[in-house]
mmCIF file of C-alpha atoms and ligand atoms in Angstrom:
data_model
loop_
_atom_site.group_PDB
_atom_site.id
_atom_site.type_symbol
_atom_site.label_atom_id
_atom_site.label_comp_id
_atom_site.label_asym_id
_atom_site.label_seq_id
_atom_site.Cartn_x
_atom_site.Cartn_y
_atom_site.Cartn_z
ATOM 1 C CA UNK A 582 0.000 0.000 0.000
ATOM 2 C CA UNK A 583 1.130 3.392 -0.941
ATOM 3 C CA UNK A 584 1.380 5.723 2.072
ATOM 4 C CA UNK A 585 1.213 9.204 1.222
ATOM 5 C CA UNK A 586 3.287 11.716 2.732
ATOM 6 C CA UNK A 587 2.187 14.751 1.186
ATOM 7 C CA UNK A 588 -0.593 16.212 -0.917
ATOM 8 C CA UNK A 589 -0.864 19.867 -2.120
ATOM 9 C CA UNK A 590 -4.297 20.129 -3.614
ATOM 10 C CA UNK A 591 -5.195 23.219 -5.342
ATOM 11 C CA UNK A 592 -2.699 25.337 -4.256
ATOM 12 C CA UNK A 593 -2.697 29.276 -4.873
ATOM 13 C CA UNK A 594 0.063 31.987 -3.795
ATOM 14 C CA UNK A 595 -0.711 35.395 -4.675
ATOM 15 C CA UNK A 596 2.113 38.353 -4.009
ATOM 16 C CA UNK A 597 0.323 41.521 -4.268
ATOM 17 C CA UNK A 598 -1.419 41.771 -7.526
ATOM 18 C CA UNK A 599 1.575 38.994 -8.251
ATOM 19 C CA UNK A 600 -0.571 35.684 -8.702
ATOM 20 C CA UNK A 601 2.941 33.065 -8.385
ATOM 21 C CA UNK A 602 0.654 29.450 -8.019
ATOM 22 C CA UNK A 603 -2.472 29.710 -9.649
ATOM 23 C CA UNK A 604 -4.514 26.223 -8.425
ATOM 24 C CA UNK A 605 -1.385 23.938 -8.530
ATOM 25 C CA UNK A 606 -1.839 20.252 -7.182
ATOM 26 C CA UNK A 607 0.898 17.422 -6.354
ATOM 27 C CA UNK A 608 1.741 14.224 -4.215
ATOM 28 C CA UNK A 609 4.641 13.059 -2.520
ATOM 29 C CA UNK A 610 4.396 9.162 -1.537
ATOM 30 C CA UNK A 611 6.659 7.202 0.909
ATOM 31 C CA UNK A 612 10.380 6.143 -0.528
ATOM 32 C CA UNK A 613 9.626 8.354 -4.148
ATOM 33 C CA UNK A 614 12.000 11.020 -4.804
ATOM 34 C CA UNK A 615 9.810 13.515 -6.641
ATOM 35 C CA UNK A 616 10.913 16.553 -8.511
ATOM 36 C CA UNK A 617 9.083 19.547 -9.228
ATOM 37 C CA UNK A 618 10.862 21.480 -12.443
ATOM 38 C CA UNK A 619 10.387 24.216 -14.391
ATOM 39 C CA UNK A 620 12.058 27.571 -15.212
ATOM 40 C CA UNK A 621 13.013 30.486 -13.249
ATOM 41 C CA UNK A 622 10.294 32.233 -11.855
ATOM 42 C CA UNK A 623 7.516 29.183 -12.950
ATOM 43 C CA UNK A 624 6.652 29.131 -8.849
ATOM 44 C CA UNK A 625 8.741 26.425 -7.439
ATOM 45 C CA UNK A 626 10.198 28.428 -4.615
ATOM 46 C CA UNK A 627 6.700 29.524 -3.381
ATOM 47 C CA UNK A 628 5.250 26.498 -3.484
ATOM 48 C CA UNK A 629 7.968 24.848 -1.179
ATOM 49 C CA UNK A 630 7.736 27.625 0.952
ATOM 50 C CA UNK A 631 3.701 27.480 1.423
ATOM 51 C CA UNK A 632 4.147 24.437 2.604
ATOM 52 C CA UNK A 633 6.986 24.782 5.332
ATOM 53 C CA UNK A 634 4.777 27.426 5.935
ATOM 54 C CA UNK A 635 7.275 30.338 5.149
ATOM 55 C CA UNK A 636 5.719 32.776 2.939
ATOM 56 C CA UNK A 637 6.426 36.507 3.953
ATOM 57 C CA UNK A 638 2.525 38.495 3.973
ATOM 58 C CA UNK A 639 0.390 37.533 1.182
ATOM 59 C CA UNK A 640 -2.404 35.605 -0.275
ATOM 60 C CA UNK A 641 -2.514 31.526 -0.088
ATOM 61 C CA UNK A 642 -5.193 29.431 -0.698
ATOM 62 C CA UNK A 643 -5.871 25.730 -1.088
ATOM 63 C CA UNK A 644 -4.861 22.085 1.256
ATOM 64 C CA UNK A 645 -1.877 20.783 1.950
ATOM 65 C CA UNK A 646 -2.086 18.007 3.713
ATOM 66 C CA UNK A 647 1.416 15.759 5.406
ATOM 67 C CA UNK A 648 1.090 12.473 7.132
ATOM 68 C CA UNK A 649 -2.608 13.009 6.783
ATOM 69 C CA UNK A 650 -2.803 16.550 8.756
ATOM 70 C CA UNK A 651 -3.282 19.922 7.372
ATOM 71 C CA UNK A 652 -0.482 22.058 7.245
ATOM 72 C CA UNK A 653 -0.446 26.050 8.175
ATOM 73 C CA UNK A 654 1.267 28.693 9.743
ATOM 74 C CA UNK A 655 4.064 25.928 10.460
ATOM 75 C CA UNK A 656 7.270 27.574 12.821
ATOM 76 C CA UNK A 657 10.558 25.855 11.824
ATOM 77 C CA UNK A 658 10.482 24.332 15.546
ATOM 78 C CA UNK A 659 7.247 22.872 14.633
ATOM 79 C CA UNK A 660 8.369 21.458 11.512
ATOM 80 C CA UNK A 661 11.359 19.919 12.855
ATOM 81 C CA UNK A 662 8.991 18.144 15.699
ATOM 82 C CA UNK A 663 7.000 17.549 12.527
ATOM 83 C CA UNK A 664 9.831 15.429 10.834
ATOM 84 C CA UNK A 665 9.702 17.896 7.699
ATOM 85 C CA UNK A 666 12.903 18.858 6.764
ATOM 86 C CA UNK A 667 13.559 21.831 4.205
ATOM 87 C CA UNK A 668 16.982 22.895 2.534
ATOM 88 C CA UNK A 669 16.635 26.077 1.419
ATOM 89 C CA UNK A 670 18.147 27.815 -1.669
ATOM 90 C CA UNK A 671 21.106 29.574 -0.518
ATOM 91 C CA UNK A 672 21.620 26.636 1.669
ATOM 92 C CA UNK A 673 21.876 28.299 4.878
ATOM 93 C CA UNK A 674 24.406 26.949 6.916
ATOM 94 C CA UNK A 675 25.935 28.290 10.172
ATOM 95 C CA UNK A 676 28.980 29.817 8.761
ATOM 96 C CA UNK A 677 30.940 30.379 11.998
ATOM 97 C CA UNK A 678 30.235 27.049 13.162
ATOM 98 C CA UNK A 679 32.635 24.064 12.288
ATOM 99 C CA UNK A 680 30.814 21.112 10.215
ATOM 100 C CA UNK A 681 30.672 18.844 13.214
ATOM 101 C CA UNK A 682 28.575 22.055 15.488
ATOM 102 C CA UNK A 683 25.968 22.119 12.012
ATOM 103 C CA UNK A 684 25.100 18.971 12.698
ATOM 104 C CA UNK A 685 24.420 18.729 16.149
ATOM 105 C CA UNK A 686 22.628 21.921 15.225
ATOM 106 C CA UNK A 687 20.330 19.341 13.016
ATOM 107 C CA UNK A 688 19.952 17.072 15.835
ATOM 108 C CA UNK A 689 18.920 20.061 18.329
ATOM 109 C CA UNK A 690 15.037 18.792 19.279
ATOM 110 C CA UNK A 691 17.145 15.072 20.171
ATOM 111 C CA UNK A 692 18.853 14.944 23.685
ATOM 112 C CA UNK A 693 20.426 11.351 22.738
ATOM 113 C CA UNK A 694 23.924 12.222 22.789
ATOM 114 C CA UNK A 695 24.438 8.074 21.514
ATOM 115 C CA UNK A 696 22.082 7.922 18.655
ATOM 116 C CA UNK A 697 23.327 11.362 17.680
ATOM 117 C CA UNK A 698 27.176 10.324 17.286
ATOM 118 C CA UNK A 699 25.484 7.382 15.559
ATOM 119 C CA UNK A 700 23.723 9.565 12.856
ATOM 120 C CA UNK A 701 26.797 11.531 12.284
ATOM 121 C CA UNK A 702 29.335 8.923 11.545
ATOM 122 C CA UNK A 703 26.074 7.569 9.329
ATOM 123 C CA UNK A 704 25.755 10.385 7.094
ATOM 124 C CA UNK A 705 29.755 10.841 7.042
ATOM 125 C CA UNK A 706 29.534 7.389 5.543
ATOM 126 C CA UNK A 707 27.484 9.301 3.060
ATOM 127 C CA UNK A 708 29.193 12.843 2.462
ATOM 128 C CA UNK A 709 32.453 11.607 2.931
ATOM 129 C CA UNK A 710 33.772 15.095 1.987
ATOM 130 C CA UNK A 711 32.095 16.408 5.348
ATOM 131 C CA UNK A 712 34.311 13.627 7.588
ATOM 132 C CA UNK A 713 37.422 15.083 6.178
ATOM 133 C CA UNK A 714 36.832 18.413 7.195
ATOM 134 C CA UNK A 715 34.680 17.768 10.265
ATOM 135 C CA UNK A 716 36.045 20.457 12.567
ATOM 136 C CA UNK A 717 36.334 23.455 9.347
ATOM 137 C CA UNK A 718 34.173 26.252 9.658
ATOM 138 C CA UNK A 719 31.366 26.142 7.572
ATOM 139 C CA UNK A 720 31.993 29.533 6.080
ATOM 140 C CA UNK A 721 35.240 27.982 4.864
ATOM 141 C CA UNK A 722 33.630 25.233 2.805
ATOM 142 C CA UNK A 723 32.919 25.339 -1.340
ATOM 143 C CA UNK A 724 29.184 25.913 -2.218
ATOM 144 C CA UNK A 725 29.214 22.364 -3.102
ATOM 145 C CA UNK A 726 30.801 21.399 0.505
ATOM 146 C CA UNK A 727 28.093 23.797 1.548
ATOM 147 C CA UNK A 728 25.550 22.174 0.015
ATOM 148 C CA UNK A 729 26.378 19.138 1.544
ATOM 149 C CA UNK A 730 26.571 20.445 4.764
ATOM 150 C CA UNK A 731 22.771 21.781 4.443
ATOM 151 C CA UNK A 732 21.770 18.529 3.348
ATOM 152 C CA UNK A 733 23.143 16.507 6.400
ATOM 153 C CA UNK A 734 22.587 18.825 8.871
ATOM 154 C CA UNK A 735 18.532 18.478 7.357
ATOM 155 C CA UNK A 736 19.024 14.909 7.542
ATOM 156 C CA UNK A 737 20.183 14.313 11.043
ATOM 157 C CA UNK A 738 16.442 15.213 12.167
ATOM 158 C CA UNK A 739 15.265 11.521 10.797
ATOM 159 C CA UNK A 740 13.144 14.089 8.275
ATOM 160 C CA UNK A 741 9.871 12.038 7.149
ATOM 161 C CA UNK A 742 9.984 14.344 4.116
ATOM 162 C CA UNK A 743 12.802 16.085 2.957
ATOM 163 C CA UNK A 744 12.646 19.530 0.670
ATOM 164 C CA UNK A 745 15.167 20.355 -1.437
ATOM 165 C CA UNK A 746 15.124 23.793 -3.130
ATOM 166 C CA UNK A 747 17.781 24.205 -6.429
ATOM 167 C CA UNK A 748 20.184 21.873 -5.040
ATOM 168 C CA UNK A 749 22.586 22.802 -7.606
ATOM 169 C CA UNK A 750 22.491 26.273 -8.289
ATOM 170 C CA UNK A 751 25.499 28.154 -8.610
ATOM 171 C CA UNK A 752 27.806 24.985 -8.536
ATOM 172 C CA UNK A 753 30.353 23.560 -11.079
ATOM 173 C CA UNK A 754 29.195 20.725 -13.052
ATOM 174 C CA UNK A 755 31.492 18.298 -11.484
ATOM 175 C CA UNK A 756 29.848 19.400 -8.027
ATOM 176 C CA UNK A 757 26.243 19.289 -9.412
ATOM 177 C CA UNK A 758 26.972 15.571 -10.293
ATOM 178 C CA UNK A 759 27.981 14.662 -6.965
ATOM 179 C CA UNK A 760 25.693 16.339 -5.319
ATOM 180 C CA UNK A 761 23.110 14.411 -7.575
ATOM 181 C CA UNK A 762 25.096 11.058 -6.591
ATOM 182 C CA UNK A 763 23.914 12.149 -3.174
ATOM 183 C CA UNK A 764 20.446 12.710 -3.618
ATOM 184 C CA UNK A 765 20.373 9.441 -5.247
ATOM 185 C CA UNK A 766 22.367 7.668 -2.418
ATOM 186 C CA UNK A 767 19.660 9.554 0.413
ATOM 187 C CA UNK A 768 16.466 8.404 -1.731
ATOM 188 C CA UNK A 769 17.875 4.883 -1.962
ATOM 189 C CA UNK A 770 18.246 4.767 1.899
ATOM 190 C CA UNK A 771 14.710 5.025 1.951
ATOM 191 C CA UNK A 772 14.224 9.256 2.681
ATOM 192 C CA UNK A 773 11.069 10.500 0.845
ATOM 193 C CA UNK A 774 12.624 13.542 -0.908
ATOM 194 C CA UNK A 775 10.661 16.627 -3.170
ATOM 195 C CA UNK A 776 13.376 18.260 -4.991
ATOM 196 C CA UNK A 777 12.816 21.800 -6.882
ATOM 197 C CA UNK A 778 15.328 22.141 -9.535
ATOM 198 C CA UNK A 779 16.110 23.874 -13.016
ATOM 199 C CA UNK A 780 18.268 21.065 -14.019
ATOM 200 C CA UNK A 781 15.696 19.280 -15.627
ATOM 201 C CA UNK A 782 17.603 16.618 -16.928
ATOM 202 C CA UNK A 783 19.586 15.564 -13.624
ATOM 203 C CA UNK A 784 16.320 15.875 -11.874
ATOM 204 C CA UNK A 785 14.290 13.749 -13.859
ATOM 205 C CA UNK A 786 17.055 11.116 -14.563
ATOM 206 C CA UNK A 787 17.614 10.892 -10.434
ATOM 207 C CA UNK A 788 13.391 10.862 -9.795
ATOM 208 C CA UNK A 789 10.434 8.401 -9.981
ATOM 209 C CA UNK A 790 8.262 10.788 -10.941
ATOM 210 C CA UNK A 791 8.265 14.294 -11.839
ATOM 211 C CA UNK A 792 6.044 17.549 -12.486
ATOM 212 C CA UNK A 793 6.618 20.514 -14.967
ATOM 213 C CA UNK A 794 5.470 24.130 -13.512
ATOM 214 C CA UNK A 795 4.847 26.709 -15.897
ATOM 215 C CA UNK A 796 3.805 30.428 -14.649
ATOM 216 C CA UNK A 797 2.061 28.950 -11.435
ATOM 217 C CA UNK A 798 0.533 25.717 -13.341
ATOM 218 C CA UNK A 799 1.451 21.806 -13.057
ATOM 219 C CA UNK A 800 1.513 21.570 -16.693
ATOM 220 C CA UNK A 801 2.653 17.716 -16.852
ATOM 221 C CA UNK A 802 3.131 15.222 -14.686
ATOM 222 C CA UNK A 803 4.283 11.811 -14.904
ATOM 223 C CA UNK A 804 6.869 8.601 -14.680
ATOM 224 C CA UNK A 805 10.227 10.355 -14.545
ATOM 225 C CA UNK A 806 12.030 8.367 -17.067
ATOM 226 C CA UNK A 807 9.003 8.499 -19.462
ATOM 227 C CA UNK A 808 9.197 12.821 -19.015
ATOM 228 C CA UNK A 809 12.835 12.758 -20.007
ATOM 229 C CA UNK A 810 11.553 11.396 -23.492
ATOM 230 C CA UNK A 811 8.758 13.520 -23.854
ATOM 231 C CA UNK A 812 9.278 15.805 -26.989
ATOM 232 C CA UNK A 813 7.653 18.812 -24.956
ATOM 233 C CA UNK A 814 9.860 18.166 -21.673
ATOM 234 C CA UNK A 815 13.084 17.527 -24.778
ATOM 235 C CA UNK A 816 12.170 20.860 -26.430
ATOM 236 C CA UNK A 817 11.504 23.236 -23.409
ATOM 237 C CA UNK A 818 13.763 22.191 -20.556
ATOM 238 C CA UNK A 819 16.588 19.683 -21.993
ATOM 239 C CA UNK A 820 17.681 21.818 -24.896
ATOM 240 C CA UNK A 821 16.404 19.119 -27.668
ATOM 241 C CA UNK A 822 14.375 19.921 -30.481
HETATM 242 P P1 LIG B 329 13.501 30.472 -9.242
HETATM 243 O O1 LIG B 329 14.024 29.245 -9.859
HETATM 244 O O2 LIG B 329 13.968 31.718 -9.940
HETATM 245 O O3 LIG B 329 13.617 30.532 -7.759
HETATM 246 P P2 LIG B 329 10.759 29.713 -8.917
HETATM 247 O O4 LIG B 329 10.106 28.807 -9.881
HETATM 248 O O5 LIG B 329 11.209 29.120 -7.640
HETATM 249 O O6 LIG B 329 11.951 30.449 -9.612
HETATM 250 P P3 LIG B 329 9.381 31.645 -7.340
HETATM 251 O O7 LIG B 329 10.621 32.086 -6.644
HETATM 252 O O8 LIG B 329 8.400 30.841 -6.620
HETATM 253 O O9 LIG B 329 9.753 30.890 -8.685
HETATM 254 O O10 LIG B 329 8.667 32.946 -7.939
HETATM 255 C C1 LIG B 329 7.406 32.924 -8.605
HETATM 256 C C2 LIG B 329 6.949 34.350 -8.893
HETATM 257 O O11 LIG B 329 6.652 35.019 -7.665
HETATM 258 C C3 LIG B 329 7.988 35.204 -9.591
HETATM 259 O O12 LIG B 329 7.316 36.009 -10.532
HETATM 260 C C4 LIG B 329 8.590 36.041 -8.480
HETATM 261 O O13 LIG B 329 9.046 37.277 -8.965
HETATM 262 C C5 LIG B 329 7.413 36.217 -7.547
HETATM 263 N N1 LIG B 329 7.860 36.351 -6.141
HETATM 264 C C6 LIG B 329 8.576 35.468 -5.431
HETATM 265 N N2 LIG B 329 8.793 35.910 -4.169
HETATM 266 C C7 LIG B 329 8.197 37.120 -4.079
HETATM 267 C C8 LIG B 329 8.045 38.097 -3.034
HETATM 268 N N3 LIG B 329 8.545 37.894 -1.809
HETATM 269 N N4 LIG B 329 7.362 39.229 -3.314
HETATM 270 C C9 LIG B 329 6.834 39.431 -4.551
HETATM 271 N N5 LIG B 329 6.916 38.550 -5.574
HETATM 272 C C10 LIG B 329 7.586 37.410 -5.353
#
């Protein structure tokens, strides 16, 4: 039986006179790594944000519904407790605090000092790069490393969802495939993951299913690997005719 971990029905987001989600609907289920693409501006951002709950002042309406509650006016303590887990663009990490402080920073609602030493060596086992430099200050670390960093230190809460907003903006392509190898190593270890990203092609080869935003719409949805070989998906987002 599927278990569904979240469900965004209908959702609208309205900045202003600004209308950014105009009625858009999607599903995460347990174990899928789902990605929501589309280009800059389509309403990604906002829609990851109404549901952790985030928005600054303006107009939202529709359900969103995870582990079978409704979701609003969420405060980042509450989504912690709540097991949802969001790494924003930008990342966010505590620069003047060494790798190993970010990630007890992660842990900070857990008062098991064991099981915490246990989840750290776990995802070092994972980000590798992070055990090497385990006592550098964040601020010190590539926006790669950083990224990383963000995505551990989201991870040590045992998140039953984890958001992912433009993973791999602003990095190298070398770094943009590792950081995908990671996102594919966390989904296999079971984490239910929605991932926002540009890169539609990454994205979509890494997902199980996927959905295409355009100005505030789901436009398509669908199978992952059946999207990367649809001739609108080839034409618009992976630069094939
Ligand atoms: P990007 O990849 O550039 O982040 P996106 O798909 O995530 O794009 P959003 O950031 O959700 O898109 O933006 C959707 C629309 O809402 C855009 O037109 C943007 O200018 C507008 N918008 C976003 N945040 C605000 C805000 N705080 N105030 C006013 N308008 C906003």
């Amino acid at each position: 039986m599927t278990t569904n971990i979240l469900k965004v029905e209908d959702l609208s987001v309205a900045y202003g006179g600004i209308k950014a989600v105009k009625g858009a609907s999607l599903e995460v289920n347990e174990g899928e790594l789902v990605t929501l693409i589309g280009a800059n501006g389509a309403g990604k951002t906002t829609t990851l944000k109404a549901i952790t709950g985030t928005l600054p002042n303006c107009k939202v309406s529709g359900h969103i519904t995870y582990l079978g509650q409704a979701l609003k006016g969420q405060s980042s303590f509450n989504l912690v407790q709540q097991k949802l887990a969001m790494v924003p663009e930008g990342r966010g990490v505590f620069t003047r605090m060494s790798i190993h402080e970010n990630l007890l920073m992660g842990a900070y609602t857990s008062d098991d000092k064991q099981q915490i030493a246990q989840d750290i060596e776990h995802w070092f086992t994972v980000f590798p790069r992070l055990k090497e430099r385990a006592s550098q200050m964040a601020g010190t670390l590539s926006g790669g490393e950083q990224q990383m960093l963000a995505m551990a230190r989201a991870l040590m809460s045992h998140p039953k969802l984890l958001l992912l907003d433009e993973p791999s903006m602003g990095l190298s392509p070398i770094m943009v495939e590792k950081i995908f190898e990671v996102i594919r190593t966390v989904s296999a270890q079971g984490i239910t993951i929605l991932l926002v990203e540009q890169n539609a092609k990454l994205a979509l080869e890494a997902a199980h299913r996927g959905y295409v935003m355009e100005s505030g719409l789901i436009t398509m949805t669908g199978n992952a690997k059946e999207m990367l070989n649809d001739p609108r998906v080839k034409a618009a987002y992976l630069g094939e005719a």
